[in-house]
PDB file of N, CA and C in Angstrom:
ATOM      1  N   UNK A  15      -0.035  13.991   9.251  1.00 40.00           N
ATOM      2  CA  UNK A  15      -0.531  12.706   8.813  1.00 40.00           C
ATOM      3  C   UNK A  15      -0.971  11.918  10.041  1.00 40.00           C
ATOM      4  N   UNK A  16      -2.151  11.341   9.974  1.00 44.00           N
ATOM      5  CA  UNK A  16      -2.643  10.495  11.051  1.00 44.00           C
ATOM      6  C   UNK A  16      -2.131   9.079  10.838  1.00 44.00           C
ATOM      7  N   UNK A  17      -1.777   8.435  11.920  1.00 44.00           N
ATOM      8  CA  UNK A  17      -1.365   7.039  11.853  1.00 44.00           C
ATOM      9  C   UNK A  17      -2.341   6.219  12.667  1.00 44.00           C
ATOM     10  N   UNK A  18      -2.844   5.176  12.066  1.00 46.00           N
ATOM     11  CA  UNK A  18      -3.826   4.326  12.721  1.00 46.00           C
ATOM     12  C   UNK A  18      -3.142   3.055  13.184  1.00 46.00           C
ATOM     13  N   UNK A  19      -3.158   2.841  14.503  1.00 44.00           N
ATOM     14  CA  UNK A  19      -2.472   1.687  15.079  1.00 44.00           C
ATOM     15  C   UNK A  19      -3.337   0.438  15.133  1.00 44.00           C
ATOM     16  N   UNK A  20      -4.624   0.540  14.750  1.00 47.00           N
ATOM     17  CA  UNK A  20      -5.508  -0.614  14.852  1.00 47.00           C
ATOM     18  C   UNK A  20      -5.090  -1.747  13.929  1.00 47.00           C
ATOM     19  N   UNK A  21      -4.349  -1.439  12.902  1.00 51.00           N
ATOM     20  CA  UNK A  21      -4.010  -2.432  11.901  1.00 51.00           C
ATOM     21  C   UNK A  21      -2.571  -2.883  12.100  1.00 51.00           C
ATOM     22  N   UNK A  22      -2.379  -4.045  12.715  1.00 64.00           N
ATOM     23  CA  UNK A  22      -1.020  -4.526  12.921  1.00 64.00           C
ATOM     24  C   UNK A  22      -0.607  -5.528  11.854  1.00 64.00           C
ATOM     25  N   UNK A  23      -1.555  -6.257  11.310  1.00 71.00           N
ATOM     26  CA  UNK A  23      -1.275  -7.178  10.213  1.00 71.00           C
ATOM     27  C   UNK A  23      -2.369  -6.998   9.175  1.00 71.00           C
ATOM     28  N   UNK A  24      -2.073  -6.362   8.060  1.00 79.00           N
ATOM     29  CA  UNK A  24      -3.103  -6.080   7.068  1.00 79.00           C
ATOM     30  C   UNK A  24      -3.778  -7.329   6.519  1.00 79.00           C
ATOM     31  N   UNK A  25      -3.124  -8.485   6.626  1.00 76.00           N
ATOM     32  CA  UNK A  25      -3.716  -9.724   6.126  1.00 76.00           C
ATOM     33  C   UNK A  25      -4.787 -10.277   7.050  1.00 76.00           C
ATOM     34  N   UNK A  26      -4.817  -9.808   8.305  1.00 76.00           N
ATOM     35  CA  UNK A  26      -5.733 -10.389   9.281  1.00 76.00           C
ATOM     36  C   UNK A  26      -7.173  -9.918   9.104  1.00 76.00           C
ATOM     37  N   UNK A  27      -7.391  -8.896   8.317  1.00 81.00           N
ATOM     38  CA  UNK A  27      -8.735  -8.371   8.121  1.00 81.00           C
ATOM     39  C   UNK A  27      -9.471  -9.132   7.022  1.00 81.00           C
ATOM     40  N   UNK A  28     -10.769  -9.304   7.221  1.00 83.00           N
ATOM     41  CA  UNK A  28     -11.594  -9.885   6.166  1.00 83.00           C
ATOM     42  C   UNK A  28     -11.735  -8.861   5.040  1.00 83.00           C
ATOM     43  N   UNK A  29     -12.226  -9.288   3.905  1.00 84.00           N
ATOM     44  CA  UNK A  29     -12.414  -8.375   2.789  1.00 84.00           C
ATOM     45  C   UNK A  29     -13.396  -7.263   3.163  1.00 84.00           C
ATOM     46  N   UNK A  30     -14.446  -7.603   3.895  1.00 90.00           N
ATOM     47  CA  UNK A  30     -15.411  -6.599   4.341  1.00 90.00           C
ATOM     48  C   UNK A  30     -14.746  -5.573   5.260  1.00 90.00           C
ATOM     49  N   UNK A  31     -13.890  -6.033   6.183  1.00 88.00           N
ATOM     50  CA  UNK A  31     -13.182  -5.127   7.089  1.00 88.00           C
ATOM     51  C   UNK A  31     -12.181  -4.253   6.327  1.00 88.00           C
ATOM     52  N   UNK A  32     -11.551  -4.817   5.307  1.00 88.00           N
ATOM     53  CA  UNK A  32     -10.605  -4.056   4.492  1.00 88.00           C
ATOM     54  C   UNK A  32     -11.312  -2.895   3.809  1.00 88.00           C
ATOM     55  N   UNK A  33     -12.456  -3.190   3.235  1.00 91.00           N
ATOM     56  CA  UNK A  33     -13.213  -2.142   2.539  1.00 91.00           C
ATOM     57  C   UNK A  33     -13.728  -1.092   3.519  1.00 91.00           C
ATOM     58  N   UNK A  34     -14.128  -1.518   4.714  1.00 91.00           N
ATOM     59  CA  UNK A  34     -14.582  -0.568   5.736  1.00 91.00           C
ATOM     60  C   UNK A  34     -13.417   0.330   6.175  1.00 91.00           C
ATOM     61  N   UNK A  35     -12.237  -0.246   6.314  1.00 89.00           N
ATOM     62  CA  UNK A  35     -11.053   0.541   6.676  1.00 89.00           C
ATOM     63  C   UNK A  35     -10.733   1.557   5.590  1.00 89.00           C
ATOM     64  N   UNK A  36     -10.845   1.147   4.369  1.00 91.00           N
ATOM     65  CA  UNK A  36     -10.604   2.049   3.233  1.00 91.00           C
ATOM     66  C   UNK A  36     -11.578   3.225   3.289  1.00 91.00           C
ATOM     67  N   UNK A  37     -12.847   2.955   3.557  1.00 93.00           N
ATOM     68  CA  UNK A  37     -13.856   4.020   3.637  1.00 93.00           C
ATOM     69  C   UNK A  37     -13.581   4.942   4.826  1.00 93.00           C
ATOM     70  N   UNK A  38     -13.184   4.360   5.945  1.00 95.00           N
ATOM     71  CA  UNK A  38     -12.907   5.139   7.156  1.00 95.00           C
ATOM     72  C   UNK A  38     -11.684   6.042   6.971  1.00 95.00           C
ATOM     73  N   UNK A  39     -10.749   5.611   6.160  1.00 93.00           N
ATOM     74  CA  UNK A  39      -9.503   6.351   5.946  1.00 93.00           C
ATOM     75  C   UNK A  39      -9.480   7.041   4.576  1.00 93.00           C
ATOM     76  N   UNK A  40     -10.621   7.536   4.147  1.00 95.00           N
ATOM     77  CA  UNK A  40     -10.755   8.142   2.810  1.00 95.00           C
ATOM     78  C   UNK A  40      -9.765   9.281   2.580  1.00 95.00           C
ATOM     79  N   UNK A  41      -9.644  10.169   3.549  1.00 96.00           N
ATOM     80  CA  UNK A  41      -8.735  11.311   3.394  1.00 96.00           C
ATOM     81  C   UNK A  41      -7.298  10.834   3.201  1.00 96.00           C
ATOM     82  N   UNK A  42      -6.858   9.889   4.042  1.00 96.00           N
ATOM     83  CA  UNK A  42      -5.502   9.347   3.936  1.00 96.00           C
ATOM     84  C   UNK A  42      -5.329   8.599   2.617  1.00 96.00           C
ATOM     85  N   UNK A  43      -6.365   7.880   2.221  1.00 95.00           N
ATOM     86  CA  UNK A  43      -6.312   7.144   0.957  1.00 95.00           C
ATOM     87  C   UNK A  43      -6.065   8.101  -0.209  1.00 95.00           C
ATOM     88  N   UNK A  44      -6.836   9.171  -0.264  1.00 96.00           N
ATOM     89  CA  UNK A  44      -6.691  10.127  -1.363  1.00 96.00           C
ATOM     90  C   UNK A  44      -5.288  10.737  -1.401  1.00 96.00           C
ATOM     91  N   UNK A  45      -4.776  11.122  -0.225  1.00 97.00           N
ATOM     92  CA  UNK A  45      -3.434  11.696  -0.156  1.00 97.00           C
ATOM     93  C   UNK A  45      -2.385  10.705  -0.664  1.00 97.00           C
ATOM     94  N   UNK A  46      -2.403   9.491  -0.122  1.00 97.00           N
ATOM     95  CA  UNK A  46      -1.374   8.515  -0.468  1.00 97.00           C
ATOM     96  C   UNK A  46      -1.522   7.974  -1.880  1.00 97.00           C
ATOM     97  N   UNK A  47      -2.743   7.873  -2.390  1.00 97.00           N
ATOM     98  CA  UNK A  47      -2.906   7.414  -3.764  1.00 97.00           C
ATOM     99  C   UNK A  47      -2.264   8.406  -4.728  1.00 97.00           C
ATOM    100  N   UNK A  48      -2.491   9.684  -4.522  1.00 97.00           N
ATOM    101  CA  UNK A  48      -1.830  10.696  -5.362  1.00 97.00           C
ATOM    102  C   UNK A  48      -0.318  10.596  -5.254  1.00 97.00           C
ATOM    103  N   UNK A  49       0.182  10.404  -4.031  1.00 97.00           N
ATOM    104  CA  UNK A  49       1.628  10.344  -3.814  1.00 97.00           C
ATOM    105  C   UNK A  49       2.233   9.116  -4.495  1.00 97.00           C
ATOM    106  N   UNK A  50       1.651   7.929  -4.299  1.00 97.00           N
ATOM    107  CA  UNK A  50       2.260   6.738  -4.889  1.00 97.00           C
ATOM    108  C   UNK A  50       2.139   6.752  -6.410  1.00 97.00           C
ATOM    109  N   UNK A  51       1.097   7.354  -6.935  1.00 97.00           N
ATOM    110  CA  UNK A  51       1.007   7.472  -8.399  1.00 97.00           C
ATOM    111  C   UNK A  51       2.139   8.336  -8.940  1.00 97.00           C
ATOM    112  N   UNK A  52       2.535   9.355  -8.194  1.00 97.00           N
ATOM    113  CA  UNK A  52       3.645  10.224  -8.621  1.00 97.00           C
ATOM    114  C   UNK A  52       4.990   9.506  -8.508  1.00 97.00           C
ATOM    115  N   UNK A  53       5.084   8.524  -7.626  1.00 98.00           N
ATOM    116  CA  UNK A  53       6.353   7.852  -7.354  1.00 98.00           C
ATOM    117  C   UNK A  53       6.490   6.492  -8.033  1.00 98.00           C
ATOM    118  N   UNK A  54       5.401   5.944  -8.505  1.00 97.00           N
ATOM    119  CA  UNK A  54       5.404   4.589  -9.058  1.00 97.00           C
ATOM    120  C   UNK A  54       5.820   4.570 -10.522  1.00 97.00           C
ATOM    121  N   UNK A  55       6.275   3.400 -10.935  1.00 95.00           N
ATOM    122  CA  UNK A  55       6.484   3.133 -12.352  1.00 95.00           C
ATOM    123  C   UNK A  55       5.219   2.467 -12.876  1.00 95.00           C
ATOM    124  N   UNK A  56       5.036   2.478 -14.171  1.00 93.00           N
ATOM    125  CA  UNK A  56       3.869   1.837 -14.775  1.00 93.00           C
ATOM    126  C   UNK A  56       3.906   0.330 -14.513  1.00 93.00           C
ATOM    127  N   UNK A  57       2.772  -0.273 -14.310  1.00 92.00           N
ATOM    128  CA  UNK A  57       1.432   0.308 -14.316  1.00 92.00           C
ATOM    129  C   UNK A  57       1.142   1.026 -13.000  1.00 92.00           C
ATOM    130  N   UNK A  58       0.552   2.203 -13.098  1.00 95.00           N
ATOM    131  CA  UNK A  58       0.223   2.983 -11.913  1.00 95.00           C
ATOM    132  C   UNK A  58      -0.938   2.337 -11.168  1.00 95.00           C
ATOM    133  N   UNK A  59      -0.977   2.516  -9.864  1.00 95.00           N
ATOM    134  CA  UNK A  59      -2.070   1.923  -9.089  1.00 95.00           C
ATOM    135  C   UNK A  59      -3.416   2.537  -9.480  1.00 95.00           C
ATOM    136  N   UNK A  60      -4.449   1.674  -9.528  1.00 93.00           N
ATOM    137  CA  UNK A  60      -5.780   2.157  -9.868  1.00 93.00           C
ATOM    138  C   UNK A  60      -6.498   2.662  -8.618  1.00 93.00           C
ATOM    139  N   UNK A  61      -7.721   3.102  -8.780  1.00 91.00           N
ATOM    140  CA  UNK A  61      -8.478   3.670  -7.668  1.00 91.00           C
ATOM    141  C   UNK A  61      -8.742   2.662  -6.552  1.00 91.00           C
ATOM    142  N   UNK A  62      -8.701   1.382  -6.858  1.00 90.00           N
ATOM    143  CA  UNK A  62      -8.940   0.331  -5.861  1.00 90.00           C
ATOM    144  C   UNK A  62      -7.685  -0.028  -5.069  1.00 90.00           C
ATOM    145  N   UNK A  63      -6.561   0.558  -5.419  1.00 94.00           N
ATOM    146  CA  UNK A  63      -5.341   0.256  -4.682  1.00 94.00           C
ATOM    147  C   UNK A  63      -5.468   0.798  -3.257  1.00 94.00           C
ATOM    148  N   UNK A  64      -5.090   0.025  -2.225  1.00 95.00           N
ATOM    149  CA  UNK A  64      -5.266   0.428  -0.826  1.00 95.00           C
ATOM    150  C   UNK A  64      -4.167   1.361  -0.312  1.00 95.00           C
ATOM    151  N   UNK A  65      -4.070   2.525  -0.908  1.00 95.00           N
ATOM    152  CA  UNK A  65      -3.038   3.485  -0.514  1.00 95.00           C
ATOM    153  C   UNK A  65      -3.170   3.900   0.946  1.00 95.00           C
ATOM    154  N   UNK A  66      -4.355   3.775   1.512  1.00 93.00           N
ATOM    155  CA  UNK A  66      -4.576   4.130   2.923  1.00 93.00           C
ATOM    156  C   UNK A  66      -3.693   3.327   3.860  1.00 93.00           C
ATOM    157  N   UNK A  67      -3.211   2.178   3.426  1.00 93.00           N
ATOM    158  CA  UNK A  67      -2.342   1.363   4.280  1.00 93.00           C
ATOM    159  C   UNK A  67      -1.085   2.118   4.694  1.00 93.00           C
ATOM    160  N   UNK A  68      -0.667   3.079   3.899  1.00 95.00           N
ATOM    161  CA  UNK A  68       0.519   3.860   4.251  1.00 95.00           C
ATOM    162  C   UNK A  68       0.278   4.758   5.460  1.00 95.00           C
ATOM    163  N   UNK A  69      -0.962   4.913   5.866  1.00 93.00           N
ATOM    164  CA  UNK A  69      -1.290   5.698   7.060  1.00 93.00           C
ATOM    165  C   UNK A  69      -1.455   4.804   8.286  1.00 93.00           C
ATOM    166  N   UNK A  70      -1.050   3.545   8.168  1.00 90.00           N
ATOM    167  CA  UNK A  70      -1.177   2.597   9.277  1.00 90.00           C
ATOM    168  C   UNK A  70       0.197   2.225   9.821  1.00 90.00           C
ATOM    169  N   UNK A  71       0.197   1.736  11.043  1.00 88.00           N
ATOM    170  CA  UNK A  71       1.448   1.427  11.748  1.00 88.00           C
ATOM    171  C   UNK A  71       2.395   0.498  10.983  1.00 88.00           C
ATOM    172  N   UNK A  72       1.921  -0.578  10.342  1.00 89.00           N
ATOM    173  CA  UNK A  72       2.873  -1.474   9.669  1.00 89.00           C
ATOM    174  C   UNK A  72       3.695  -0.807   8.565  1.00 89.00           C
ATOM    175  N   UNK A  73       3.198   0.291   8.031  1.00 93.00           N
ATOM    176  CA  UNK A  73       3.881   0.928   6.907  1.00 93.00           C
ATOM    177  C   UNK A  73       4.393   2.325   7.244  1.00 93.00           C
ATOM    178  N   UNK A  74       4.501   2.607   8.530  1.00 93.00           N
ATOM    179  CA  UNK A  74       4.952   3.925   8.980  1.00 93.00           C
ATOM    180  C   UNK A  74       6.343   4.277   8.428  1.00 93.00           C
ATOM    181  N   UNK A  75       7.270   3.333   8.485  1.00 95.00           N
ATOM    182  CA  UNK A  75       8.633   3.619   8.025  1.00 95.00           C
ATOM    183  C   UNK A  75       8.678   3.894   6.525  1.00 95.00           C
ATOM    184  N   UNK A  76       7.961   3.079   5.754  1.00 96.00           N
ATOM    185  CA  UNK A  76       7.917   3.316   4.305  1.00 96.00           C
ATOM    186  C   UNK A  76       7.278   4.671   4.015  1.00 96.00           C
ATOM    187  N   UNK A  77       6.179   4.968   4.670  1.00 97.00           N
ATOM    188  CA  UNK A  77       5.499   6.250   4.465  1.00 97.00           C
ATOM    189  C   UNK A  77       6.425   7.418   4.782  1.00 97.00           C
ATOM    190  N   UNK A  78       7.179   7.304   5.851  1.00 97.00           N
ATOM    191  CA  UNK A  78       8.095   8.380   6.241  1.00 97.00           C
ATOM    192  C   UNK A  78       9.163   8.608   5.173  1.00 97.00           C
ATOM    193  N   UNK A  79       9.615   7.541   4.531  1.00 97.00           N
ATOM    194  CA  UNK A  79      10.621   7.678   3.477  1.00 97.00           C
ATOM    195  C   UNK A  79      10.017   8.206   2.173  1.00 97.00           C
ATOM    196  N   UNK A  80       8.737   7.912   1.941  1.00 98.00           N
ATOM    197  CA  UNK A  80       8.073   8.386   0.717  1.00 98.00           C
ATOM    198  C   UNK A  80       7.630   9.839   0.824  1.00 98.00           C
ATOM    199  N   UNK A  81       7.314  10.269   2.008  1.00 97.00           N
ATOM    200  CA  UNK A  81       6.697  11.573   2.220  1.00 97.00           C
ATOM    201  C   UNK A  81       7.455  12.745   1.601  1.00 97.00           C
ATOM    202  N   UNK A  82       8.777  12.826   1.735  1.00 96.00           N
ATOM    203  CA  UNK A  82       9.469  13.996   1.175  1.00 96.00           C
ATOM    204  C   UNK A  82       9.581  13.989  -0.354  1.00 96.00           C
ATOM    205  N   UNK A  83       9.375  12.864  -0.985  1.00 97.00           N
ATOM    206  CA  UNK A  83       9.591  12.756  -2.436  1.00 97.00           C
ATOM    207  C   UNK A  83       8.339  13.161  -3.219  1.00 97.00           C
ATOM    208  N   UNK A  84       8.570  13.824  -4.329  1.00 96.00           N
ATOM    209  CA  UNK A  84       7.482  14.154  -5.243  1.00 96.00           C
ATOM    210  C   UNK A  84       7.682  13.501  -6.608  1.00 96.00           C
ATOM    211  N   UNK A  85       8.889  12.959  -6.827  1.00 96.00           N
ATOM    212  CA  UNK A  85       9.213  12.251  -8.065  1.00 96.00           C
ATOM    213  C   UNK A  85       9.990  10.996  -7.715  1.00 96.00           C
ATOM    214  N   UNK A  86       9.864   9.976  -8.518  1.00 97.00           N
ATOM    215  CA  UNK A  86      10.537   8.703  -8.261  1.00 97.00           C
ATOM    216  C   UNK A  86      12.054   8.881  -8.172  1.00 97.00           C
ATOM    217  N   UNK A  87      12.614   9.757  -8.968  1.00 97.00           N
ATOM    218  CA  UNK A  87      14.065   9.971  -8.970  1.00 97.00           C
ATOM    219  C   UNK A  87      14.579  10.449  -7.615  1.00 97.00           C
ATOM    220  N   UNK A  88      13.709  10.971  -6.789  1.00 97.00           N
ATOM    221  CA  UNK A  88      14.108  11.449  -5.460  1.00 97.00           C
ATOM    222  C   UNK A  88      14.167  10.323  -4.427  1.00 97.00           C
ATOM    223  N   UNK A  89      13.704   9.140  -4.783  1.00 97.00           N
ATOM    224  CA  UNK A  89      13.718   8.011  -3.845  1.00 97.00           C
ATOM    225  C   UNK A  89      15.065   7.304  -3.870  1.00 97.00           C
ATOM    226  N   UNK A  90      15.518   6.876  -2.702  1.00 97.00           N
ATOM    227  CA  UNK A  90      16.696   6.003  -2.650  1.00 97.00           C
ATOM    228  C   UNK A  90      16.325   4.692  -3.342  1.00 97.00           C
ATOM    229  N   UNK A  91      17.291   4.033  -3.985  1.00 97.00           N
ATOM    230  CA  UNK A  91      16.968   2.786  -4.683  1.00 97.00           C
ATOM    231  C   UNK A  91      16.261   1.744  -3.803  1.00 97.00           C
ATOM    232  N   UNK A  92      16.674   1.606  -2.556  1.00 96.00           N
ATOM    233  CA  UNK A  92      16.027   0.631  -1.669  1.00 96.00           C
ATOM    234  C   UNK A  92      14.577   1.023  -1.385  1.00 96.00           C
ATOM    235  N   UNK A  93      14.316   2.301  -1.263  1.00 97.00           N
ATOM    236  CA  UNK A  93      12.944   2.768  -1.027  1.00 97.00           C
ATOM    237  C   UNK A  93      12.095   2.557  -2.277  1.00 97.00           C
ATOM    238  N   UNK A  94      12.649   2.822  -3.443  1.00 97.00           N
ATOM    239  CA  UNK A  94      11.923   2.578  -4.696  1.00 97.00           C
ATOM    240  C   UNK A  94      11.582   1.100  -4.832  1.00 97.00           C
ATOM    241  N   UNK A  95      12.531   0.236  -4.485  1.00 96.00           N
ATOM    242  CA  UNK A  95      12.276  -1.211  -4.528  1.00 96.00           C
ATOM    243  C   UNK A  95      11.182  -1.616  -3.552  1.00 96.00           C
ATOM    244  N   UNK A  96      11.212  -1.041  -2.358  1.00 96.00           N
ATOM    245  CA  UNK A  96      10.188  -1.364  -1.363  1.00 96.00           C
ATOM    246  C   UNK A  96       8.815  -0.862  -1.816  1.00 96.00           C
ATOM    247  N   UNK A  97       8.771   0.305  -2.430  1.00 97.00           N
ATOM    248  CA  UNK A  97       7.513   0.811  -2.974  1.00 97.00           C
ATOM    249  C   UNK A  97       6.987  -0.131  -4.052  1.00 97.00           C
ATOM    250  N   UNK A  98       7.866  -0.586  -4.929  1.00 96.00           N
ATOM    251  CA  UNK A  98       7.449  -1.531  -5.971  1.00 96.00           C
ATOM    252  C   UNK A  98       6.875  -2.802  -5.359  1.00 96.00           C
ATOM    253  N   UNK A  99       7.541  -3.323  -4.319  1.00 93.00           N
ATOM    254  CA  UNK A  99       7.026  -4.511  -3.630  1.00 93.00           C
ATOM    255  C   UNK A  99       5.651  -4.241  -3.035  1.00 93.00           C
ATOM    256  N   UNK A 100       5.505  -3.110  -2.350  1.00 94.00           N
ATOM    257  CA  UNK A 100       4.243  -2.726  -1.728  1.00 94.00           C
ATOM    258  C   UNK A 100       3.128  -2.665  -2.774  1.00 94.00           C
ATOM    259  N   UNK A 101       3.392  -2.027  -3.901  1.00 95.00           N
ATOM    260  CA  UNK A 101       2.391  -1.906  -4.954  1.00 95.00           C
ATOM    261  C   UNK A 101       2.001  -3.265  -5.515  1.00 95.00           C
ATOM    262  N   UNK A 102       2.965  -4.129  -5.726  1.00 91.00           N
ATOM    263  CA  UNK A 102       2.662  -5.458  -6.267  1.00 91.00           C
ATOM    264  C   UNK A 102       1.958  -6.341  -5.243  1.00 91.00           C
ATOM    265  N   UNK A 103       2.412  -6.306  -4.002  1.00 88.00           N
ATOM    266  CA  UNK A 103       1.862  -7.183  -2.971  1.00 88.00           C
ATOM    267  C   UNK A 103       0.432  -6.840  -2.609  1.00 88.00           C
ATOM    268  N   UNK A 104       0.063  -5.568  -2.684  1.00 90.00           N
ATOM    269  CA  UNK A 104      -1.261  -5.146  -2.237  1.00 90.00           C
ATOM    270  C   UNK A 104      -2.203  -4.772  -3.382  1.00 90.00           C
ATOM    271  N   UNK A 105      -1.806  -5.067  -4.597  1.00 90.00           N
ATOM    272  CA  UNK A 105      -2.609  -4.705  -5.769  1.00 90.00           C
ATOM    273  C   UNK A 105      -4.054  -5.194  -5.660  1.00 90.00           C
ATOM    274  N   UNK A 106      -4.277  -6.398  -5.178  1.00 87.00           N
ATOM    275  CA  UNK A 106      -5.620  -6.976  -5.108  1.00 87.00           C
ATOM    276  C   UNK A 106      -6.181  -7.021  -3.693  1.00 87.00           C
ATOM    277  N   UNK A 107      -5.623  -6.280  -2.790  1.00 81.00           N
ATOM    278  CA  UNK A 107      -5.992  -6.302  -1.373  1.00 81.00           C
ATOM    279  C   UNK A 107      -7.471  -6.009  -1.127  1.00 81.00           C
ATOM    280  N   UNK A 108      -8.065  -5.124  -1.909  1.00 81.00           N
ATOM    281  CA  UNK A 108      -9.478  -4.777  -1.729  1.00 81.00           C
ATOM    282  C   UNK A 108     -10.390  -5.596  -2.637  1.00 81.00           C
ATOM    283  N   UNK A 109      -9.819  -6.561  -3.347  1.00 80.00           N
ATOM    284  CA  UNK A 109     -10.605  -7.389  -4.260  1.00 80.00           C
ATOM    285  C   UNK A 109     -10.745  -8.826  -3.786  1.00 80.00           C
ATOM    286  N   UNK A 110      -9.722  -9.323  -3.087  1.00 78.00           N
ATOM    287  CA  UNK A 110      -9.736 -10.735  -2.714  1.00 78.00           C
ATOM    288  C   UNK A 110      -8.838 -10.994  -1.508  1.00 78.00           C
ATOM    289  N   UNK A 111      -9.119 -12.069  -0.815  1.00 74.00           N
ATOM    290  CA  UNK A 111      -8.241 -12.537   0.271  1.00 74.00           C
ATOM    291  C   UNK A 111      -7.441 -13.747  -0.191  1.00 74.00           C
ATOM    292  N   UNK A 112      -7.643 -14.160  -1.423  1.00 67.00           N
ATOM    293  CA  UNK A 112      -6.945 -15.332  -1.953  1.00 67.00           C
ATOM    294  C   UNK A 112      -5.520 -14.984  -2.347  1.00 67.00           C
ATOM    295  N   UNK A 113      -4.647 -15.977  -2.290  1.00 53.00           N
ATOM    296  CA  UNK A 113      -3.281 -15.791  -2.757  1.00 53.00           C
ATOM    297  C   UNK A 113      -2.409 -14.974  -1.838  1.00 53.00           C
ATOM    298  N   UNK A 114      -2.774 -14.873  -0.583  1.00 53.00           N
ATOM    299  CA  UNK A 114      -1.996 -14.022   0.307  1.00 53.00           C
ATOM    300  C   UNK A 114      -0.693 -14.658   0.770  1.00 53.00           C
ATOM    301  N   UNK A 115      -0.366 -15.802   0.237  1.00 47.00           N
ATOM    302  CA  UNK A 115       0.950 -16.355   0.526  1.00 47.00           C
ATOM    303  C   UNK A 115       2.040 -15.499  -0.105  1.00 47.00           C
ATOM    304  N   UNK A 116       1.671 -14.518  -0.924  1.00 45.00           N
ATOM    305  CA  UNK A 116       2.666 -13.620  -1.499  1.00 45.00           C
ATOM    306  C   UNK A 116       3.381 -12.829  -0.425  1.00 45.00           C
ATOM    307  N   UNK A 117       2.805 -12.782   0.790  1.00 47.00           N
ATOM    308  CA  UNK A 117       3.432 -12.037   1.869  1.00 47.00           C
ATOM    309  C   UNK A 117       4.539 -12.822   2.556  1.00 47.00           C
ATOM    310  N   UNK A 118       4.628 -14.104   2.304  1.00 48.00           N
ATOM    311  CA  UNK A 118       5.634 -14.914   2.972  1.00 48.00           C
ATOM    312  C   UNK A 118       6.958 -14.828   2.229  1.00 48.00           C
ATOM    313  N   UNK A 119       8.023 -15.036   2.942  1.00 47.00           N
ATOM    314  CA  UNK A 119       9.360 -14.952   2.342  1.00 47.00           C
ATOM    315  C   UNK A 119       9.570 -16.012   1.267  1.00 47.00           C
ATOM    316  N   UNK A 120       8.871 -17.134   1.363  1.00 45.00           N
ATOM    317  CA  UNK A 120       9.055 -18.204   0.381  1.00 45.00           C
ATOM    318  C   UNK A 120       8.345 -17.927  -0.938  1.00 45.00           C
ATOM    319  N   UNK A 121       7.561 -16.862  -0.992  1.00 41.00           N
ATOM    320  CA  UNK A 121       6.859 -16.497  -2.214  1.00 41.00           C
ATOM    321  C   UNK A 121       7.103 -15.020  -2.523  1.00 41.00           C
ATOM    322  N   UNK A 122       8.304 -14.662  -2.966  1.00 46.00           N
ATOM    323  CA  UNK A 122       8.581 -13.245  -3.224  1.00 46.00           C
ATOM    324  C   UNK A 122       7.687 -12.690  -4.341  1.00 46.00           C
ATOM    325  N   UNK A 123       7.293 -11.455  -4.193  1.00 44.00           N
ATOM    326  CA  UNK A 123       6.461 -10.792  -5.193  1.00 44.00           C
ATOM    327  C   UNK A 123       7.347 -10.089  -6.199  1.00 44.00           C
ATOM    328  N   UNK A 124       6.996 -10.212  -7.454  1.00 43.00           N
ATOM    329  CA  UNK A 124       7.724  -9.483  -8.489  1.00 43.00           C
ATOM    330  C   UNK A 124       6.790  -8.448  -9.086  1.00 43.00           C
ATOM    331  N   UNK A 125       7.290  -7.278  -9.435  1.00 43.00           N
ATOM    332  CA  UNK A 125       6.445  -6.198  -9.946  1.00 43.00           C
ATOM    333  C   UNK A 125       5.685  -6.564 -11.213  1.00 43.00           C
ATOM    334  N   UNK A 126       6.180  -7.498 -11.998  1.00 37.00           N
ATOM    335  CA  UNK A 126       5.538  -7.823 -13.265  1.00 37.00           C
ATOM    336  C   UNK A 126       4.484  -8.894 -13.106  1.00 37.00           C
ATOM    337  N   UNK A 127       4.272  -9.373 -11.914  1.00 33.00           N
ATOM    338  CA  UNK A 127       3.311 -10.448 -11.673  1.00 33.00           C
ATOM    339  C   UNK A 127       1.901  -9.986 -11.875  1.00 33.00           C
TER     340      UNK A 127
END
């Protein structure tokens, strides 16, 4: 797995840069999208979900914990919770830059949001 260190804060990129990063990391995106779909609970991430972020430095630890699992039941509860947060927090990452206060501790993300 390649890890891209250029991305230290995923929120710092403009929407155009986010989409360019997604295109540049197509191979990683395809791999991680398949993996998170196998590990996620419904609703499963759609094709616009930025699964490529798991190939970047900020998400290296989460990716390392997800990599050995092929089914959600194989995830430790804390890892499953972190995956749920990741899926909810980045659901609209390639669609908008609005509402990014969800990343702050004062605005926790809930999976049903």
